Short mmCIF file of C-alpha atoms in Angstrom, two decimals:
data_model
loop_
_atom_site.label_atom_id
_atom_site.label_comp_id
_atom_site.label_asym_id
_atom_site.label_seq_id
_atom_site.Cartn_x
_atom_site.Cartn_y
_atom_site.Cartn_z
CA UNK M 1 -71.07 -99.24 31.08
CA UNK M 2 -70.88 -95.09 29.23
CA UNK M 3 -69.44 -95.20 26.21
CA UNK M 4 -65.28 -95.53 27.43
CA UNK M 5 -64.31 -94.47 24.18
CA UNK M 6 -64.74 -89.97 24.80
CA UNK M 7 -61.50 -88.82 25.42
CA UNK M 8 -58.43 -89.36 23.80
CA UNK M 9 -56.30 -90.36 26.73
CA UNK M 10 -57.08 -93.24 28.35
CA UNK M 11 -55.38 -94.68 31.34
CA UNK M 12 -56.44 -98.42 32.71
CA UNK M 13 -55.51 -98.71 35.62
CA UNK M 14 -55.51 -101.50 38.34
CA UNK M 15 -53.57 -104.13 40.59
CA UNK M 16 -51.27 -106.47 38.60
CA UNK M 17 -52.70 -109.11 37.51
CA UNK M 18 -56.72 -108.13 37.44
CA UNK M 19 -56.34 -108.06 33.54
CA UNK M 20 -55.72 -104.27 32.72
CA UNK M 21 -54.05 -105.96 30.08
CA UNK M 22 -56.93 -107.41 28.89
CA UNK M 23 -59.38 -104.69 28.93
CA UNK M 24 -56.80 -102.56 27.09
CA UNK M 25 -56.56 -104.48 24.42
CA UNK M 26 -60.08 -105.32 24.07
CA UNK M 27 -60.93 -101.23 24.38
CA UNK M 28 -57.98 -100.60 22.04
CA UNK M 29 -60.27 -103.38 19.05
CA UNK M 30 -63.20 -101.35 19.82
CA UNK M 31 -61.95 -97.74 19.60
CA UNK M 32 -59.69 -99.32 16.08
CA UNK M 33 -63.39 -100.74 15.16
CA UNK M 34 -64.74 -97.04 14.79
CA UNK M 35 -62.46 -96.17 12.84
CA UNK M 36 -60.12 -93.97 15.16
CA UNK M 37 -56.49 -94.83 14.96
CA UNK M 38 -55.62 -96.15 18.26
CA UNK M 39 -52.33 -96.15 20.22
CA UNK M 40 -51.82 -98.45 23.54
CA UNK M 41 -48.46 -98.07 25.30
CA UNK M 42 -46.94 -99.95 27.94
CA UNK M 43 -44.19 -98.96 30.69
CA UNK M 44 -41.19 -100.67 31.82
CA UNK M 45 -40.00 -102.08 28.64
CA UNK M 46 -43.21 -104.35 28.49
CA UNK M 47 -45.46 -105.75 25.56
CA UNK M 48 -48.00 -107.97 27.58
CA UNK M 49 -50.62 -106.01 25.34
CA UNK M 50 -49.35 -106.86 22.50
CA UNK M 51 -49.39 -110.69 23.44
CA UNK M 52 -53.11 -110.58 23.71
CA UNK M 53 -53.71 -109.37 20.40
CA UNK M 54 -51.74 -111.98 18.28
CA UNK M 55 -48.00 -109.38 17.87
CA UNK M 56 -44.95 -108.77 19.35
CA UNK M 57 -42.87 -106.80 20.65
CA UNK M 58 -41.13 -104.41 18.56
CA UNK M 59 -37.80 -102.19 20.40
CA UNK M 60 -38.64 -99.71 23.08
CA UNK M 61 -40.79 -96.96 21.18
CA UNK M 62 -41.30 -98.55 18.00
CA UNK M 63 -44.62 -97.80 17.11
CA UNK M 64 -45.48 -100.83 15.74
CA UNK M 65 -48.82 -101.53 13.61
CA UNK M 66 -50.59 -104.58 15.41
CA UNK M 67 -53.22 -104.75 12.30
CA UNK M 68 -54.68 -101.91 10.32
CA UNK M 69 -55.50 -98.59 12.34
CA UNK M 70 -54.26 -100.38 15.77
CA UNK M 71 -50.46 -99.62 16.93
CA UNK M 72 -48.40 -100.36 19.82
CA UNK M 73 -45.78 -99.16 21.57
CA UNK M 74 -43.34 -99.56 24.64
CA UNK M 75 -41.72 -97.18 26.62
CA UNK M 76 -38.40 -97.65 28.06
CA UNK M 77 -36.90 -94.78 30.33
CA UNK M 78 -33.63 -95.09 28.71
CA UNK M 79 -34.93 -94.59 25.08
CA UNK M 80 -36.82 -92.12 26.19
CA UNK M 81 -34.80 -89.86 27.28
CA UNK M 82 -32.41 -90.21 24.70
CA UNK M 83 -35.68 -89.20 21.75
CA UNK M 84 -36.54 -86.21 24.73
CA UNK M 85 -32.92 -85.03 24.34
CA UNK M 86 -32.86 -85.89 20.25
CA UNK M 87 -36.04 -84.18 19.91
CA UNK M 88 -36.83 -81.33 22.45
CA UNK M 89 -33.55 -80.10 23.25
CA UNK M 90 -32.53 -80.55 18.99
CA UNK M 91 -29.42 -78.23 19.86
CA UNK M 92 -27.52 -80.47 22.48
CA UNK M 93 -24.48 -82.39 20.83
CA UNK M 94 -23.70 -86.17 21.60
CA UNK M 95 -27.63 -86.69 22.84
CA UNK M 96 -27.46 -90.46 22.06
CA UNK M 97 -23.76 -90.58 23.88
CA UNK M 98 -25.18 -88.71 26.71
CA UNK M 99 -28.20 -90.70 27.61
CA UNK M 100 -26.27 -93.71 27.29
CA UNK M 101 -23.27 -93.03 29.70
CA UNK M 102 -23.30 -94.37 33.43
CA UNK M 103 -22.76 -90.34 34.74
CA UNK M 104 -26.08 -89.28 33.55
CA UNK M 105 -28.04 -92.20 34.34
CA UNK M 106 -27.14 -91.79 37.73
CA UNK M 107 -28.48 -88.50 37.75
CA UNK M 108 -31.71 -90.02 36.11
CA UNK M 109 -32.28 -92.13 38.99
CA UNK M 110 -31.14 -89.90 41.58
CA UNK M 111 -33.64 -86.82 40.96
CA UNK M 112 -36.81 -87.24 42.44
CA UNK M 113 -39.88 -88.15 39.52
CA UNK M 114 -37.10 -88.24 36.36
CA UNK M 115 -37.38 -91.26 35.02
CA UNK M 116 -41.33 -91.40 35.93
CA UNK M 117 -41.65 -87.50 33.57
CA UNK M 118 -39.80 -89.23 31.11
CA UNK M 119 -42.31 -91.96 30.97
CA UNK M 120 -45.90 -89.77 31.39
CA UNK M 121 -44.03 -87.48 28.98
CA UNK M 122 -43.51 -90.26 26.65
CA UNK M 123 -47.64 -90.71 26.63
CA UNK M 124 -47.86 -86.81 26.18
CA UNK M 125 -45.97 -87.04 23.20
CA UNK M 126 -48.44 -89.27 21.50
CA UNK M 127 -50.77 -87.37 21.87
CA UNK M 128 -49.66 -84.49 20.67
CA UNK M 129 -51.32 -82.83 17.49
CA UNK M 130 -48.66 -82.23 15.55
CA UNK M 131 -46.24 -84.98 17.66
CA UNK M 132 -42.96 -83.74 18.58
CA UNK M 133 -41.20 -86.49 17.13
CA UNK M 134 -40.86 -85.41 12.86
CA UNK M 135 -42.72 -88.70 10.59
CA UNK M 136 -44.36 -89.90 13.59
CA UNK M 137 -48.35 -90.78 13.28
CA UNK M 138 -50.79 -88.82 14.57
CA UNK M 139 -53.54 -90.58 17.19
CA UNK M 140 -57.03 -90.15 17.80
CA UNK M 141 -57.24 -92.27 21.31
CA UNK M 142 -53.77 -93.37 22.90
CA UNK M 143 -54.76 -95.78 25.95
CA UNK M 144 -52.53 -96.26 28.96
CA UNK M 145 -51.64 -100.11 30.16
CA UNK M 146 -50.64 -98.33 33.14
CA UNK M 147 -47.77 -99.53 35.94
CA UNK M 148 -50.33 -101.58 39.07
CA UNK M 149 -51.86 -98.65 40.90
CA UNK M 150 -48.88 -97.61 43.29
CA UNK M 151 -46.25 -96.54 40.56
CA UNK M 152 -49.55 -95.08 39.02
CA UNK M 153 -50.46 -92.19 41.19
CA UNK M 154 -46.16 -91.39 41.07
CA UNK M 155 -46.28 -91.36 37.73
CA UNK M 156 -49.11 -89.48 37.22
CA UNK M 157 -47.70 -86.93 40.61
CA UNK M 158 -43.88 -86.83 37.94
CA UNK M 159 -44.85 -83.65 36.29
CA UNK M 160 -45.56 -81.64 39.67
CA UNK M 161 -42.91 -82.99 42.15
CA UNK M 162 -39.97 -82.15 38.56
CA UNK M 163 -42.04 -78.58 37.93
CA UNK M 164 -41.99 -78.12 41.31
CA UNK M 165 -37.97 -79.04 41.51
CA UNK M 166 -37.27 -77.24 38.18
CA UNK M 167 -38.91 -74.32 38.86
CA UNK M 168 -37.82 -72.45 35.70
CA UNK M 169 -36.66 -73.28 32.09
CA UNK M 170 -37.96 -74.97 29.56
CA UNK M 171 -38.50 -78.45 31.77
CA UNK M 172 -40.13 -77.49 34.11
CA UNK M 173 -42.39 -75.79 31.79
CA UNK M 174 -43.64 -79.01 29.86
CA UNK M 175 -43.38 -80.60 32.99
CA UNK M 176 -46.46 -77.88 34.17
CA UNK M 177 -48.21 -78.81 30.95
CA UNK M 178 -48.01 -82.14 31.19
CA UNK M 179 -49.79 -81.95 34.25
CA UNK M 180 -52.17 -79.74 32.91
CA UNK M 181 -53.45 -82.22 30.55
CA UNK M 182 -53.60 -85.30 32.76
CA UNK M 183 -55.78 -82.96 34.90
CA UNK M 184 -58.00 -82.07 31.43
CA UNK M 185 -61.20 -84.29 32.29
CA UNK M 186 -62.26 -83.49 28.71
CA UNK M 187 -59.40 -85.34 27.31
CA UNK M 188 -58.70 -87.82 30.06
CA UNK M 189 -60.12 -90.72 30.99
CA UNK M 190 -59.09 -93.20 33.67
CA UNK M 191 -60.94 -96.63 34.07
CA UNK M 192 -60.60 -98.53 36.83
CA UNK M 193 -60.22 -102.32 36.56
CA UNK M 194 -60.73 -104.81 39.32
CA UNK M 195 -61.25 -108.89 40.31
CA UNK M 196 -64.33 -109.07 42.95
CA UNK M 197 -61.65 -110.02 45.56
CA UNK M 198 -60.81 -108.29 48.96
CA UNK M 199 -57.58 -106.93 48.22
CA UNK M 200 -58.17 -106.11 44.25
CA UNK M 201 -61.38 -104.15 46.00
CA UNK M 202 -59.50 -102.48 48.44
CA UNK M 203 -56.59 -101.20 45.93
CA UNK M 204 -59.12 -100.44 43.35
CA UNK M 205 -61.21 -97.28 46.28
CA UNK M 206 -57.58 -96.59 47.55
CA UNK M 207 -56.65 -95.40 44.33
CA UNK M 208 -59.72 -93.97 43.75
CA UNK M 209 -59.41 -91.97 47.06
CA UNK M 210 -55.37 -91.16 45.86
CA UNK M 211 -56.30 -89.18 42.44
CA UNK M 212 -59.63 -87.61 43.46
CA UNK M 213 -57.54 -85.86 46.77
CA UNK M 214 -53.83 -85.50 44.80
CA UNK M 215 -54.81 -84.96 41.35
CA UNK M 216 -58.51 -83.66 41.41
CA UNK M 217 -58.87 -87.24 39.31
CA UNK M 218 -62.32 -89.29 38.85
CA UNK M 219 -62.82 -92.71 38.26
CA UNK M 220 -64.56 -92.55 34.68
CA UNK M 221 -65.34 -95.78 35.37
CA UNK M 222 -64.77 -99.37 36.81
CA UNK M 223 -64.14 -102.62 35.11
CA UNK M 224 -65.26 -106.18 37.71
CA UNK M 225 -63.45 -108.73 35.51
CA UNK M 226 -63.33 -112.16 36.05
CA UNK M 227 -66.53 -112.74 37.58
CA UNK M 228 -68.02 -116.06 38.62
CA UNK M 229 -71.61 -116.64 37.30
CA UNK M 230 -74.39 -116.97 40.31
CA UNK M 231 -74.96 -120.80 39.08
CA UNK M 232 -76.33 -121.79 42.84
CA UNK M 233 -79.98 -120.94 44.41
CA UNK M 234 -79.52 -120.54 48.35
CA UNK M 235 -82.20 -123.43 48.17
CA UNK M 236 -79.30 -125.21 46.53
CA UNK M 237 -77.06 -124.08 48.28
CA UNK M 238 -78.78 -125.48 51.71
CA UNK M 239 -78.92 -128.84 49.69
CA UNK M 240 -75.42 -128.90 49.26
CA UNK M 241 -74.70 -128.66 52.78
CA UNK M 242 -76.38 -131.51 53.72
CA UNK M 243 -75.67 -133.57 50.51
CA UNK M 244 -73.41 -136.30 51.68
CA UNK M 245 -69.61 -136.28 50.79
CA UNK M 246 -68.52 -136.54 47.12
CA UNK M 247 -65.96 -135.30 45.06
CA UNK M 248 -68.46 -133.19 43.11
CA UNK M 249 -70.57 -132.11 45.70
CA UNK M 250 -67.21 -130.89 47.77
CA UNK M 251 -66.58 -128.77 44.43
CA UNK M 252 -69.51 -127.29 43.74
CA UNK M 253 -69.66 -126.38 47.32
CA UNK M 254 -66.25 -124.95 46.75
CA UNK M 255 -68.00 -122.94 43.69
CA UNK M 256 -71.04 -121.72 45.29
CA UNK M 257 -68.80 -120.62 47.95
CA UNK M 258 -66.49 -118.75 45.84
CA UNK M 259 -69.12 -117.23 44.18
CA UNK M 260 -70.89 -116.03 47.11
CA UNK M 261 -67.78 -114.31 48.38
CA UNK M 262 -67.05 -111.92 44.45
CA UNK M 263 -71.09 -111.06 45.16
CA UNK M 264 -69.78 -108.96 49.06
CA UNK M 265 -67.32 -108.18 47.41
CA UNK M 266 -68.33 -107.18 43.56
CA UNK M 267 -71.35 -105.31 46.31
CA UNK M 268 -69.06 -103.52 48.35
CA UNK M 269 -67.35 -101.87 45.01
CA UNK M 270 -69.64 -100.97 43.54
CA UNK M 271 -71.03 -99.06 46.95
CA UNK M 272 -66.92 -97.62 47.27
CA UNK M 273 -67.11 -96.03 43.65
CA UNK M 274 -71.13 -94.73 43.54
CA UNK M 275 -71.89 -93.43 41.09
CA UNK M 276 -69.43 -94.79 38.58
CA UNK M 277 -70.56 -97.41 37.33
CA UNK M 278 -69.59 -100.43 37.67
CA UNK M 279 -69.46 -102.99 34.65
CA UNK M 280 -68.42 -107.08 35.25
CA UNK M 281 -67.29 -109.35 32.53
CA UNK M 282 -67.04 -112.77 33.44
CA UNK M 283 -64.44 -115.16 33.58
CA UNK M 284 -63.45 -117.41 31.16
CA UNK M 285 -62.30 -120.64 31.86
CA UNK M 286 -60.12 -121.74 29.10
CA UNK M 287 -56.40 -121.81 29.62
CA UNK M 288 -55.94 -118.60 27.64
CA UNK M 289 -57.82 -115.87 25.99
CA UNK M 290 -58.43 -116.01 21.75
CA UNK M 291 -58.74 -113.33 19.38
CA UNK M 292 -63.46 -113.83 19.71
CA UNK M 293 -63.37 -113.17 23.97
CA UNK M 294 -61.54 -109.24 22.65
CA UNK M 295 -63.76 -108.99 21.09
CA UNK M 296 -66.56 -109.56 23.16
CA UNK M 297 -65.19 -108.13 25.46
CA UNK M 298 -65.01 -104.89 23.77
CA UNK M 299 -69.00 -105.42 22.93
CA UNK M 300 -69.74 -106.07 26.72
CA UNK M 301 -67.72 -102.80 27.83
CA UNK M 302 -69.90 -100.75 24.60
CA UNK M 303 -66.67 -99.89 23.31
CA UNK M 304 -67.54 -101.03 19.87
CA UNK M 305 -70.88 -98.81 19.10
CA UNK M 306 -70.91 -96.13 17.01
#
């Protein structure tokens, strides 16, 4: 893979269950090894990457240090709203009370794109130098463990949607600024993660099309995760087909068929995303990944290069 740590915002995208959080963790570890102050952002109150890296989830919007130079934050809509009102509209009296009121929450839910705008707006704020949040750390790299592909498209489209609705005023201006940042290929990279399975590949290709058509964003890299090794030659497969029935033979046949199906989907993925390079990562058969696995994935992804 070409160097993935070349831009300040890295969005890790893909279908649910393909290993996005693992790839996010590996990229974050690689960036930190380079001496870059890095923060991983997760949405909807999730803290999966923190768990992968052996940390604990903190309260929403708390930028917790998992290890020297590596931070994690989980973005919750209500907390993001309260912070926005407090720091972006400092003259507003009772921002916390307003943010927690049932009537205002109903308004936020009803306003098209508002919840997504609050989330992506917080990601944008993490990029700022200086930060809008007083006394907050500045980061060299922000890595977003994005929601599943369909939700990600809505998240990225929120600034444009809300700017069109608001039209004028500070919120509309800030939404426009966020949209311009997200569309700037000098600062933003999108890395798609897929497994070599039909549904995951189809969703990745659909995401690529949506990003290009709606936002003018190209994929910077694609990671095919959990790829089985090719342990059987065509001759081996023929021998297995002729072998007497036996539990071990049936297991070997299943493995050979699964690896063959994966190779077909991997070829389809590579054709679909070309000329973007597709990097493969092996399936780990252990029940849980260890820290050494994350370090190895960081190396395979090229994230640890100096």
